[in-house]
mmCIF file of C-alpha atoms and ligand atoms in Angstrom:
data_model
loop_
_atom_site.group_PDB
_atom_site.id
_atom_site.type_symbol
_atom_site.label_atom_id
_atom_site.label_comp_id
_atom_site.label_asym_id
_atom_site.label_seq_id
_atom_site.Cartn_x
_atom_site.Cartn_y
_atom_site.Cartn_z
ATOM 1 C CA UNK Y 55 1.700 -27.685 -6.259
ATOM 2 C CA UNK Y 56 -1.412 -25.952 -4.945
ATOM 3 C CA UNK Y 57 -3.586 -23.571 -7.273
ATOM 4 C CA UNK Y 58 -5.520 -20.842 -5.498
ATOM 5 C CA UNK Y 59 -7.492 -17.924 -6.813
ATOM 6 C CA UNK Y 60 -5.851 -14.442 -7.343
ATOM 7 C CA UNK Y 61 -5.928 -13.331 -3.394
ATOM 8 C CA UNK Y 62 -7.196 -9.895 -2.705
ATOM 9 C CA UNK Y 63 -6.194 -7.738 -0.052
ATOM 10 C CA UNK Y 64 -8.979 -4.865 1.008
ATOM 11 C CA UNK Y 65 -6.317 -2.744 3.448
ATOM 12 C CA UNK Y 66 -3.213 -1.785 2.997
ATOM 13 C CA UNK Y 67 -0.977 1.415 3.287
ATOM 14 C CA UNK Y 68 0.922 2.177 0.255
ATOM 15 C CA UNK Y 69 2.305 5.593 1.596
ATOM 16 C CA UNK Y 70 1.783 7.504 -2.050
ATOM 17 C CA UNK Y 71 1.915 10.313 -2.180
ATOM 18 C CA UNK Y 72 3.810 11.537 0.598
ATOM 19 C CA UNK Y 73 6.025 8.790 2.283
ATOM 20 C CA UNK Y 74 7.134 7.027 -0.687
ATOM 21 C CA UNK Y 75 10.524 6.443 1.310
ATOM 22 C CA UNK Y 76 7.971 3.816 3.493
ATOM 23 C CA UNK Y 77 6.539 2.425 0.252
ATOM 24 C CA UNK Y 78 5.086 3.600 -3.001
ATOM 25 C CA UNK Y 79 2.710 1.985 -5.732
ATOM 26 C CA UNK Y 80 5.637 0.460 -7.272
ATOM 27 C CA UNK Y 81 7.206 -1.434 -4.531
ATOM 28 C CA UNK Y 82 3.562 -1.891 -2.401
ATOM 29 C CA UNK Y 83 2.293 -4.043 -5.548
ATOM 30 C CA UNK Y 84 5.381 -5.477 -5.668
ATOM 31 C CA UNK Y 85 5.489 -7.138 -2.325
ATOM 32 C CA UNK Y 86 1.617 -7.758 -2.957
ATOM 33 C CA UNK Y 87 2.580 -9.877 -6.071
ATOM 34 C CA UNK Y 88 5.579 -11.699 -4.292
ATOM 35 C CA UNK Y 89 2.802 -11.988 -1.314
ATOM 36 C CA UNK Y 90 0.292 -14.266 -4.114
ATOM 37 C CA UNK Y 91 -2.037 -10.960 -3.628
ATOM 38 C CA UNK Y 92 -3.636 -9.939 -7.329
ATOM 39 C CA UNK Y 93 -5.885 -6.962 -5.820
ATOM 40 C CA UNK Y 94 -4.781 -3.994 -3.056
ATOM 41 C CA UNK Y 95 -7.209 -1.622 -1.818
ATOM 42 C CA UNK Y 96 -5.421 1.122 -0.159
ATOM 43 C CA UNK Y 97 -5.981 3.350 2.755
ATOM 44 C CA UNK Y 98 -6.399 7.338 2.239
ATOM 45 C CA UNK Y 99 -4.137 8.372 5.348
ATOM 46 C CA UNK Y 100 -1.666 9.557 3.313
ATOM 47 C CA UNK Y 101 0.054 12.725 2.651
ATOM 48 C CA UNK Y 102 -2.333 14.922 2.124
ATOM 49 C CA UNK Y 103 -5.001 12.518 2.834
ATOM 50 C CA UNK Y 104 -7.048 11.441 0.080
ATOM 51 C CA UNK Y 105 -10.191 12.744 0.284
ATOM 52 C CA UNK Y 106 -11.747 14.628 -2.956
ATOM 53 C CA UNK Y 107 -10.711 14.477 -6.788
ATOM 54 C CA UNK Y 108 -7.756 16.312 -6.477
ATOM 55 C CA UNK Y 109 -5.907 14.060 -4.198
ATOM 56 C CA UNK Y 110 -7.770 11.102 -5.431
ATOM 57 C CA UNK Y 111 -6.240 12.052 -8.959
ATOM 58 C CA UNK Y 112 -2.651 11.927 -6.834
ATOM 59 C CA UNK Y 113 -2.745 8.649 -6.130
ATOM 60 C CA UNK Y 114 -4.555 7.125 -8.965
ATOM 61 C CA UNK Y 115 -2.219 9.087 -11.603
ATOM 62 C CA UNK Y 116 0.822 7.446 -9.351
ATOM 63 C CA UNK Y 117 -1.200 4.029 -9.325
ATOM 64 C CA UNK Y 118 -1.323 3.965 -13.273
ATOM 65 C CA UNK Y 119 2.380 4.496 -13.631
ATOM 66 C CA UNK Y 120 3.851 2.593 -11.160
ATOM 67 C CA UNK Y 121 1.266 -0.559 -9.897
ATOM 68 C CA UNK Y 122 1.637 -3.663 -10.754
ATOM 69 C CA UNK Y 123 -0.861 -6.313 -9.342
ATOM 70 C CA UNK Y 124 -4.544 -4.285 -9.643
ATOM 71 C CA UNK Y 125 -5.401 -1.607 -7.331
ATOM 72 C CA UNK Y 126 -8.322 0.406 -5.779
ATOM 73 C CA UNK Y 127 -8.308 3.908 -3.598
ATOM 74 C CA UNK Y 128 -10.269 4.194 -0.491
ATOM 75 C CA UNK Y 129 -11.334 8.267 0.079
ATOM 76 C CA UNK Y 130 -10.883 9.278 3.587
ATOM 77 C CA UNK Y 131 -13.933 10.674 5.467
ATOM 78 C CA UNK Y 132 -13.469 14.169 6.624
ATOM 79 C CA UNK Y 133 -15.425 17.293 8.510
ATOM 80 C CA UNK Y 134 -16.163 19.069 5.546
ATOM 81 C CA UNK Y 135 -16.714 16.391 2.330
ATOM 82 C CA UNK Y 136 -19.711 14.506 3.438
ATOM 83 C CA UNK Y 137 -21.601 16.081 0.987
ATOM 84 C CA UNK Y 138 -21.114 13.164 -1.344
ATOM 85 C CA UNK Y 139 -22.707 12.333 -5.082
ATOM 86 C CA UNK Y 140 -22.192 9.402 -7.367
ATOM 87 C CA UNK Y 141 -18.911 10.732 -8.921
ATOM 88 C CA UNK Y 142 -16.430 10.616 -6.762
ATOM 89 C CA UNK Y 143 -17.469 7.254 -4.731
ATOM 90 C CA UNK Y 144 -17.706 5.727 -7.820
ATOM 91 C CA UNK Y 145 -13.590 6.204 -8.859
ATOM 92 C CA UNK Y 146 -12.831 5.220 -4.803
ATOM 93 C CA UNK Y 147 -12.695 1.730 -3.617
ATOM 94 C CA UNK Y 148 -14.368 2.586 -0.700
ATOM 95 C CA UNK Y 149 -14.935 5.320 1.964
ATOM 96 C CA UNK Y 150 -12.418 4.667 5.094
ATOM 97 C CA UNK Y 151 -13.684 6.372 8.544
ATOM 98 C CA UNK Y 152 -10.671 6.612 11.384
ATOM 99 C CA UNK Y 153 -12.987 6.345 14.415
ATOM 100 C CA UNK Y 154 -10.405 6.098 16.983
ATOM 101 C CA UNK Y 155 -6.662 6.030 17.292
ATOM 102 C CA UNK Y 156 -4.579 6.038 14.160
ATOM 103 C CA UNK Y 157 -1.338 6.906 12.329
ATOM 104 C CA UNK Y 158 -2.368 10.456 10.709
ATOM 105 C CA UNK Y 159 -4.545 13.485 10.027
ATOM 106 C CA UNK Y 160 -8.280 11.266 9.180
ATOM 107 C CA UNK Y 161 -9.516 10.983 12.784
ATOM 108 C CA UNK Y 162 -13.152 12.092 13.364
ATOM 109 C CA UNK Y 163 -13.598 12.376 17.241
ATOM 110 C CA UNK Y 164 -17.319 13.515 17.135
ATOM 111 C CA UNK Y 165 -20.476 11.197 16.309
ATOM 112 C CA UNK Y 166 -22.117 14.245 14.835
ATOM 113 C CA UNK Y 167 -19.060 13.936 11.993
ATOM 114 C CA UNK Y 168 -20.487 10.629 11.168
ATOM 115 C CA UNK Y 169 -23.594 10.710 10.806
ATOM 116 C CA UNK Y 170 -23.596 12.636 6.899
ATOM 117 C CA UNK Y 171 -21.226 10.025 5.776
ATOM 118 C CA UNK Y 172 -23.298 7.354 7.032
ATOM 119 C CA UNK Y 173 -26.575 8.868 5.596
ATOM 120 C CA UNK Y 174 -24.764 10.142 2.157
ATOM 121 C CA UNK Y 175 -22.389 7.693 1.118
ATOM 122 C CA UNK Y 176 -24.077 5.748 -1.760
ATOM 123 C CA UNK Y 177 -25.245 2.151 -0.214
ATOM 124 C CA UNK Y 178 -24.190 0.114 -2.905
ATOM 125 C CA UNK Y 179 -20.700 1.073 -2.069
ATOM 126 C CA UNK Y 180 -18.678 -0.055 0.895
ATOM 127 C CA UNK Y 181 -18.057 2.198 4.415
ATOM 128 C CA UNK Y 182 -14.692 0.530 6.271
ATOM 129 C CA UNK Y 183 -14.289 1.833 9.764
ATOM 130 C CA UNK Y 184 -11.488 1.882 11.662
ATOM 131 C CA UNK Y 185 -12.951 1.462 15.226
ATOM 132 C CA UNK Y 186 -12.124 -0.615 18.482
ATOM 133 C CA UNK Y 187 -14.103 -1.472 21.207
ATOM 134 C CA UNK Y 188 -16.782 0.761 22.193
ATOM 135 C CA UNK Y 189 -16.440 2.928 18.573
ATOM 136 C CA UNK Y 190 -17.156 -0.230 16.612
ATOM 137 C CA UNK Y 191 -20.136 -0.790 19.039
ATOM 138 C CA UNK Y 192 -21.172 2.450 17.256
ATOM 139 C CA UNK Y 193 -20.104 1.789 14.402
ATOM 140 C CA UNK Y 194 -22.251 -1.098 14.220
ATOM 141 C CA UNK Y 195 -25.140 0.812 15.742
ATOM 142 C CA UNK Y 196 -25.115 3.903 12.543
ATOM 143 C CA UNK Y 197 -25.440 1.057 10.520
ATOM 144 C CA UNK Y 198 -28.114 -0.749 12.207
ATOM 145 C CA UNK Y 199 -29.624 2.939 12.161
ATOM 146 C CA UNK Y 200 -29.070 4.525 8.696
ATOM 147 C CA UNK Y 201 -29.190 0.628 7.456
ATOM 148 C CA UNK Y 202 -26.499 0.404 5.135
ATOM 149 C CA UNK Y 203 -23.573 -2.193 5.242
ATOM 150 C CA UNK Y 204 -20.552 -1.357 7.128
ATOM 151 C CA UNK Y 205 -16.920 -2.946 7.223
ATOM 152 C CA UNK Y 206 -14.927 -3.204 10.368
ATOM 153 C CA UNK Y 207 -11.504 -3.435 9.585
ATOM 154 C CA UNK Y 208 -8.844 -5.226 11.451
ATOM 155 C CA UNK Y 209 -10.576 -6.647 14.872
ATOM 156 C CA UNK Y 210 -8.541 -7.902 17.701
ATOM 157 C CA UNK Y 211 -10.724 -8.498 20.388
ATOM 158 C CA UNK Y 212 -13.194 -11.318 22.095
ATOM 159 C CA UNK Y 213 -15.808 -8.679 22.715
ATOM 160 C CA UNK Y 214 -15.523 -7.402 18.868
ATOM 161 C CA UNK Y 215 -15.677 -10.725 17.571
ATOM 162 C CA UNK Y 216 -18.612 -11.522 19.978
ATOM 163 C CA UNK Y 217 -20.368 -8.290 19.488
ATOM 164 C CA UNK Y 218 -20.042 -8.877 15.623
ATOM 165 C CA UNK Y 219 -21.793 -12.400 15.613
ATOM 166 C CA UNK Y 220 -24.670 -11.209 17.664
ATOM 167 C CA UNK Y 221 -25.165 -8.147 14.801
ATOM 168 C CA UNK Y 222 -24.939 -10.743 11.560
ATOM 169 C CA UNK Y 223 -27.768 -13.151 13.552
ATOM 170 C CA UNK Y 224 -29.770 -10.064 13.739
ATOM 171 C CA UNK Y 225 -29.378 -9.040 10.277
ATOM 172 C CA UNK Y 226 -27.104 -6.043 10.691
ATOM 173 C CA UNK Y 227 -25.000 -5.304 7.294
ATOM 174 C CA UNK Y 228 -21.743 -6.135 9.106
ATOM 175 C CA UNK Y 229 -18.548 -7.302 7.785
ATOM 176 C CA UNK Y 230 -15.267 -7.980 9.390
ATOM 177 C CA UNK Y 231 -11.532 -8.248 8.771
ATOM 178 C CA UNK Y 232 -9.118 -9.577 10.902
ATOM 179 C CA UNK Y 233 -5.074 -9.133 10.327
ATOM 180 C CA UNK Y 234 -2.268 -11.890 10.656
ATOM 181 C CA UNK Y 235 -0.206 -9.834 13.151
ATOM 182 C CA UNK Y 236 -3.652 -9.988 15.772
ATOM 183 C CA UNK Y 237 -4.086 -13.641 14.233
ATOM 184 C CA UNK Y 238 -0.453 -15.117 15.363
ATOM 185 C CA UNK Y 239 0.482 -12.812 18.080
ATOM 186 C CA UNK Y 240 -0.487 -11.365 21.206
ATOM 187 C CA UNK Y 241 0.937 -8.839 23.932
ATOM 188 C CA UNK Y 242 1.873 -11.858 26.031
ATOM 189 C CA UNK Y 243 3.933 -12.995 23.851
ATOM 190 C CA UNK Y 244 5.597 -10.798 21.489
ATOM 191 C CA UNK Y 245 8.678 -13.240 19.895
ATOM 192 C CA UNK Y 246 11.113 -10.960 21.425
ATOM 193 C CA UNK Y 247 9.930 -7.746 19.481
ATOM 194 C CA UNK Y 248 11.562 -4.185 21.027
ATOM 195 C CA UNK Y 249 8.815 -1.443 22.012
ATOM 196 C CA UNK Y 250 9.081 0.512 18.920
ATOM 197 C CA UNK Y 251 8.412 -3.136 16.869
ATOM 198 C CA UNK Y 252 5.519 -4.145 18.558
ATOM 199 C CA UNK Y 253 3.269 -0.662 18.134
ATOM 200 C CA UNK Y 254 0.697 -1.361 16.233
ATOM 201 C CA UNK Y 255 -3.078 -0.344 15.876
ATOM 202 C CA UNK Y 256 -5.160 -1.865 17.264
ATOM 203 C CA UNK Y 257 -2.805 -3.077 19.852
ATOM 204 C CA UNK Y 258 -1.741 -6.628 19.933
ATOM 205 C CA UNK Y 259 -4.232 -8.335 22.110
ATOM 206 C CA UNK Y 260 -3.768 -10.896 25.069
ATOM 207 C CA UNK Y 261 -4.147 -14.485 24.939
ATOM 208 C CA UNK Y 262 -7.576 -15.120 24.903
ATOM 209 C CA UNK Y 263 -8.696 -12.005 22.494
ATOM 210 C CA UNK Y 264 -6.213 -14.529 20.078
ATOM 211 C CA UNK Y 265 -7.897 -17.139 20.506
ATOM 212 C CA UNK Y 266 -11.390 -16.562 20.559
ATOM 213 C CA UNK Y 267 -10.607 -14.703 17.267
ATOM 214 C CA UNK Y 268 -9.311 -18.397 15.974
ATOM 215 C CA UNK Y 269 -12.707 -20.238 17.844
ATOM 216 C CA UNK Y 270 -15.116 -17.294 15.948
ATOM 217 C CA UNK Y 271 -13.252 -18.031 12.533
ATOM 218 C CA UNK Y 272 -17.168 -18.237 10.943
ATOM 219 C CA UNK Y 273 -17.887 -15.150 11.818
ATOM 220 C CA UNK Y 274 -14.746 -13.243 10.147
ATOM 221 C CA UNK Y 275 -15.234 -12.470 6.609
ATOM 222 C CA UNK Y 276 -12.190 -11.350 5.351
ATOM 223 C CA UNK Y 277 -8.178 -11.858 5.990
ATOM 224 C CA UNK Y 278 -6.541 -8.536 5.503
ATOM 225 C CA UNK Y 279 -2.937 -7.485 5.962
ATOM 226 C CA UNK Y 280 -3.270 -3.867 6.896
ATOM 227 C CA UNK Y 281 0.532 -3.774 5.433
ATOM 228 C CA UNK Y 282 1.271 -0.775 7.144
ATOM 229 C CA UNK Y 283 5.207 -0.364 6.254
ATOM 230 C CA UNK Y 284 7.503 2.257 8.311
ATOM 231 C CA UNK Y 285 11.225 2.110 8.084
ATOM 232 C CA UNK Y 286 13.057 0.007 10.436
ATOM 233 C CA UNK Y 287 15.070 3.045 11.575
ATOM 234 C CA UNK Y 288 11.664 4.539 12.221
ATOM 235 C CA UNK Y 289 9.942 1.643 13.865
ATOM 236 C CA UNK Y 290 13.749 1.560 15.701
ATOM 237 C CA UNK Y 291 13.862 5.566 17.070
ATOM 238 C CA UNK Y 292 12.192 7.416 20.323
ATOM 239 C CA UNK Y 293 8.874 7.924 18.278
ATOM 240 C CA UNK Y 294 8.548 4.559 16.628
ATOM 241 C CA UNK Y 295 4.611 4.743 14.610
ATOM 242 C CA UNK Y 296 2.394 2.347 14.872
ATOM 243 C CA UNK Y 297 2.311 -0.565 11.939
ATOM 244 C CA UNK Y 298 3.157 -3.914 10.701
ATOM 245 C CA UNK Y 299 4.274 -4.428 7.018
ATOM 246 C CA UNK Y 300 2.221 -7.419 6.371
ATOM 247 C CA UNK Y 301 1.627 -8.380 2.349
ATOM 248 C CA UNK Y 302 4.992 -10.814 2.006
ATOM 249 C CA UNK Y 303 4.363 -13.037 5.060
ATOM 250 C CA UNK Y 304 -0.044 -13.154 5.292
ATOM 251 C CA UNK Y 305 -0.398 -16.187 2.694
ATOM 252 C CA UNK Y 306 2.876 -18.222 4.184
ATOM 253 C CA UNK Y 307 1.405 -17.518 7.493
ATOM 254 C CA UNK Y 308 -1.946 -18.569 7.015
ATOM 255 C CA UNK Y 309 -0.627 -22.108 5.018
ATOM 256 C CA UNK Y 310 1.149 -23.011 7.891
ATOM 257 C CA UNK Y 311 -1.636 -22.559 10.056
ATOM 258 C CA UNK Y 312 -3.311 -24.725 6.915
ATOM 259 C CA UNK Y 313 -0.637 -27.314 7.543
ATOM 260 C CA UNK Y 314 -1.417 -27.623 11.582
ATOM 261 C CA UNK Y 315 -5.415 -28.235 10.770
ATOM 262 C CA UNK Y 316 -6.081 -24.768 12.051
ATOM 263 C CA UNK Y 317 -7.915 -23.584 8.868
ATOM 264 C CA UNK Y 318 -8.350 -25.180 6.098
ATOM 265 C CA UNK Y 319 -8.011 -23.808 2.407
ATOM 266 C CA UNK Y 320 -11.792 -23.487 1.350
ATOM 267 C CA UNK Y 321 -11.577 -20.721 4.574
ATOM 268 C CA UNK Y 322 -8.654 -18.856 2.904
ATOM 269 C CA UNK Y 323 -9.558 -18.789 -0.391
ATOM 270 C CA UNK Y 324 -13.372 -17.787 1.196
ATOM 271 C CA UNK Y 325 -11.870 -14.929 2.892
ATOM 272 C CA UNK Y 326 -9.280 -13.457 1.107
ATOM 273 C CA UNK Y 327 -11.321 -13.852 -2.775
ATOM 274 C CA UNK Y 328 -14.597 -14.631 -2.224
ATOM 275 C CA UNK Y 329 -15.822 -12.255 0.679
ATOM 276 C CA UNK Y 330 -13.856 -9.486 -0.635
ATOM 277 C CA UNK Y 331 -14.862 -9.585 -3.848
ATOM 278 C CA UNK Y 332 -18.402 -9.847 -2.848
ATOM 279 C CA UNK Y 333 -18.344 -6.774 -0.504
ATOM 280 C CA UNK Y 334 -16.073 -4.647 -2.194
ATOM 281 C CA UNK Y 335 -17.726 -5.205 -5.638
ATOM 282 C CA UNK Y 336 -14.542 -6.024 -7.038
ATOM 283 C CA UNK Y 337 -13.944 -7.362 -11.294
ATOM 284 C CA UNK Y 338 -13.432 -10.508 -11.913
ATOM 285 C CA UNK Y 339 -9.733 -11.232 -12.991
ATOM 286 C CA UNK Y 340 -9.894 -13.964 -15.399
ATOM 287 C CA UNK Y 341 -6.768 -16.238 -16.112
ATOM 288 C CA UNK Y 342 -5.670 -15.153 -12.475
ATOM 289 C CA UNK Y 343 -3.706 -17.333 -10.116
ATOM 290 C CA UNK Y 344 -1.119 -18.114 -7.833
ATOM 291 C CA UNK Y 345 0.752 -21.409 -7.578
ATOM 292 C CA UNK Y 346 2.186 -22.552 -4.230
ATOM 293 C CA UNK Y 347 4.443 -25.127 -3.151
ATOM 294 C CA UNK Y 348 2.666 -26.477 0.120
ATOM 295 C CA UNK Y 349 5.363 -27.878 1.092
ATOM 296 C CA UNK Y 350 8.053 -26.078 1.230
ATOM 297 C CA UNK Y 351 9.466 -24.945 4.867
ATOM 298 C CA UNK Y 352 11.386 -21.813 4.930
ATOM 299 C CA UNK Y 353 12.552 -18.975 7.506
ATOM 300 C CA UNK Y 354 10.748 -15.261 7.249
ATOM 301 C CA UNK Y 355 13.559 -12.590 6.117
ATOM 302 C CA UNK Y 356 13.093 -9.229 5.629
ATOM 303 C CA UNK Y 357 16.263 -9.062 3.531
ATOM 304 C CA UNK Y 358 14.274 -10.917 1.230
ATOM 305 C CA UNK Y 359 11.200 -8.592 0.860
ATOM 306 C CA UNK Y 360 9.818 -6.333 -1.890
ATOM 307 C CA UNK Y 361 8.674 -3.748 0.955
ATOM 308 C CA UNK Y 362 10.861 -0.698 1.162
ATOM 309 C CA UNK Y 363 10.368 -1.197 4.874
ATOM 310 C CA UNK Y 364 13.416 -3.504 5.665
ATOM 311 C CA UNK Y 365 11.791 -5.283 8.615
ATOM 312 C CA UNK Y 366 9.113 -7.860 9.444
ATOM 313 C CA UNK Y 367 7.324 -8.441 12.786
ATOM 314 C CA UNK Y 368 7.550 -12.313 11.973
ATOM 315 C CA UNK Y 369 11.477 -12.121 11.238
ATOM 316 C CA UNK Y 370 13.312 -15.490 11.277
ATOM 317 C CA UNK Y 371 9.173 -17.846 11.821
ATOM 318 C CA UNK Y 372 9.796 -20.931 9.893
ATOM 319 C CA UNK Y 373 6.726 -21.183 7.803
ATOM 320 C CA UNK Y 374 5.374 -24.021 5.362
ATOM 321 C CA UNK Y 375 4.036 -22.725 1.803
ATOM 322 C CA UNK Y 376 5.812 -20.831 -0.423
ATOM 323 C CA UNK Y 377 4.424 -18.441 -3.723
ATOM 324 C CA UNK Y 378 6.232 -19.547 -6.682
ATOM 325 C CA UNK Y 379 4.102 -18.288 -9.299
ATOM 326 C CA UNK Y 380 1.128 -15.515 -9.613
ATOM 327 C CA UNK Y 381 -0.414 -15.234 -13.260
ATOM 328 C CA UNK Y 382 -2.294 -12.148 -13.246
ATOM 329 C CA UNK Y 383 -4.725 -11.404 -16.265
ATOM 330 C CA UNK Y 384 -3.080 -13.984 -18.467
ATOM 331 C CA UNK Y 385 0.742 -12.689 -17.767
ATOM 332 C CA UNK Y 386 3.113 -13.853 -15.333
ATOM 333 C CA UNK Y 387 3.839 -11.593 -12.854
ATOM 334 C CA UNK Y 388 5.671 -13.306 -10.483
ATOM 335 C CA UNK Y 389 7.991 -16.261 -10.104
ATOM 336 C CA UNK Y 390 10.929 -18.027 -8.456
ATOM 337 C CA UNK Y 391 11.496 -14.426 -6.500
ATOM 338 C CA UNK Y 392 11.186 -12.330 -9.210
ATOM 339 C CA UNK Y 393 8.683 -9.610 -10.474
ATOM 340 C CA UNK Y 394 7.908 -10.129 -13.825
ATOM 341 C CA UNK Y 395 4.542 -7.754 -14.066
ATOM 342 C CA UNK Y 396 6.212 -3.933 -15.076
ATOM 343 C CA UNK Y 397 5.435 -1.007 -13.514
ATOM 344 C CA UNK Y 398 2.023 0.322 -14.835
ATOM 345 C CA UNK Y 399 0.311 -3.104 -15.480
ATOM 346 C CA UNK Y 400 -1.673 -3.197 -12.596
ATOM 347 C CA UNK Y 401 -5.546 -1.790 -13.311
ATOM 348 C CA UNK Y 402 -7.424 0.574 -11.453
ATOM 349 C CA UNK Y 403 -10.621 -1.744 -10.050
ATOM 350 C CA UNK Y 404 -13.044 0.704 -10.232
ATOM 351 C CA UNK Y 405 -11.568 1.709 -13.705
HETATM 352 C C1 NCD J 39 -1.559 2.492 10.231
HETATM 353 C C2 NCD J 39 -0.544 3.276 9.409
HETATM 354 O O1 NCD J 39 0.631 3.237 9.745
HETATM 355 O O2 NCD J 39 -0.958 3.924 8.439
HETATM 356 N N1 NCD J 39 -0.943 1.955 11.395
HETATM 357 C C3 NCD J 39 -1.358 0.884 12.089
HETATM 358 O O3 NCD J 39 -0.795 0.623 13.153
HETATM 359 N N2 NCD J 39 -2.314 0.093 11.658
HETATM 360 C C4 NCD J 39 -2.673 3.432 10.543
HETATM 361 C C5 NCD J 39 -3.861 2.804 11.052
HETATM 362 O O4 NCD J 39 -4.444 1.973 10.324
HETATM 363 O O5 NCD J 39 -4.284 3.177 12.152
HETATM 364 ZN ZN1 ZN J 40 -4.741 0.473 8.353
#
């Protein structure tokens, strides 16, 4: 039996309010528990957006009711609500900028929307952007200018990766988070998933974006799922969005790369407790963890999930490493399958 830290998760997509038929505080924290995750940050693109203290009231009002691993709320940067203080930043896990192609209303297409949140947004406090390519490039550049840490969420490609390492050895206040899906698949090789299945932002990547994200490993900070749940009907129809659910399958996925000498599990616990806790100024959860049976092989099934979703990406993967047990805060939350934390246990992180 293997003993690792609580595991935090910085991004995922908990659909409350709005698309609670997708997922919902309740069954998100759920499949993070089941998952061996103790913390989930979650993304603002919801419905309406979260992004002042009405909405952010919302979500954390559903949160306390219905969470139960802990929990923070990333605000959504807008046109109009740069004009930030202490107050609000200081209830939010984070300020989330959409800087290119994404699932939602959050998108700012012109640099000249950036540059208040960059300049306002209190320093001590995280800034995640959602940017690929040549928008992280700037991404990296506002913070290089207005010299305040910045957090690239989920990269996928060589000349991200590359681009990245060459910022940190100059001192740039640059993080980075890189997902499972972009980790263990590419666009070469799908496992057989239709069109609507495989959308996903960023894209999955070829070949060689994979695996120069797996020779770069140093340079990643953080494993994140971006657990980004849409039905299987919807992932299925004409219009599929773009996501992966993500919190059930990360830790198995990662073990068995543990198990083939691809990582090892001073990396993991480095990058999904350490790092995150470090740049998202997270609590410390004391009598926190989450036993795992190492060596236990097993196939992926979605009929088996906590996420309302009904489908996984990695449906039918035999993986090695299974969660049996997560003690969260001194109470067991999870084992042998079953969710023993109730609704409304899980606390608000910036609370
Ligand atoms: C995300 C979602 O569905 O909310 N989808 C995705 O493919 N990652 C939105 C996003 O992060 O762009
Ligand atoms: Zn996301």
């Amino acid at each position: 039996m293997l003993k690792l830290p609580g595991l935090i998760d910085p991004h995922v997509h908990l659909r409350e309010p709005g698309a609670t038929h997708k997922e919902d505080y309740d069954s998100g924290t759920s499949a993070a528990l089941a998952g061996g995750i103790t913390i989930v940050l979650a993304m603002p693109n919801t419905k309406p957006p979260i992004f002042d203290a009405d909405t952010l009231d919302l979500a954390l009002n559903a949160a306390k009711q219905k969470a139960r691993c802990d929990y923070g709320q990333f605000v959504g940067a807008g046109p109009d609500n740069a004009d930030w203080d202490e107050t609000l930043p200081k209830r939010a896990a984070g300020l989330k900028m959409y800087l290119d192609s994404t699932f939602g209303e959050l998108r700012l297409d012109n640099m000249t929307l950036w540059q208040p949140h960059f300049e306002n947004y209190p320093k001590n406090m995280p800034i995640v952007a959602h940017s690929e390519s040549r928008s992280m490039a700037a991404a990296i550049l506002f913070a290089a200018v207005y010299d305040r840490p910045v957090h690239i969420a989920h990269i996928s490609l060589r000349e991200e990766v590359l681009l990245i390492k060459a910022a940190k050895e100059r001192g740039i206040k640059v993080t980075c988070e890189v997902c499972p899906h972009h980790l263990f698949l590419s666009n070469e090789d799908q496992s057989g998933l239709t069109h609507g299945r495989s959308e996903v932002r960023p894209r999955l990547a070829t070949r060689k974006d994979v695996d120069s994200l797996w020779e770069n490993m140093d340079v990643i900070d953080c494993f994140a799922t971006d657990h980004a749940p849409h039905t299987v009907e919807e992932k299925d129809s004409d219009n599929p969005p773009p996501g992966f659910p993500g919190l059930e399958t990360i830790l198995p996925l990662l073990l068995t790369a543990v198990s083939e000498s691809r990582l090892t599990i001073p990396d993991l616990i480095e990058k999904m407790c350490t790092n995150p806790k470090r740049i998202f100024n997270l609590p410390d959860q004391p009598e926190t963890w989450v036993e795992v049976d190492e060596n236990a092989i097993y196939e992926i099934k979605a009929s088996e999930q906590f996420t309302r979703c009904n489908w996984t990406p990695f449906e039918g993967w035999k993986v090695k490493g299974k969660v049996r047990k997560v003690v969260l805060r001194g109470r067991t939350a999870f084992e042998d399958g079953k969710i023993l934390a109730p609704a409304g246990y899980g606390r608000n992180v910036r609370g």
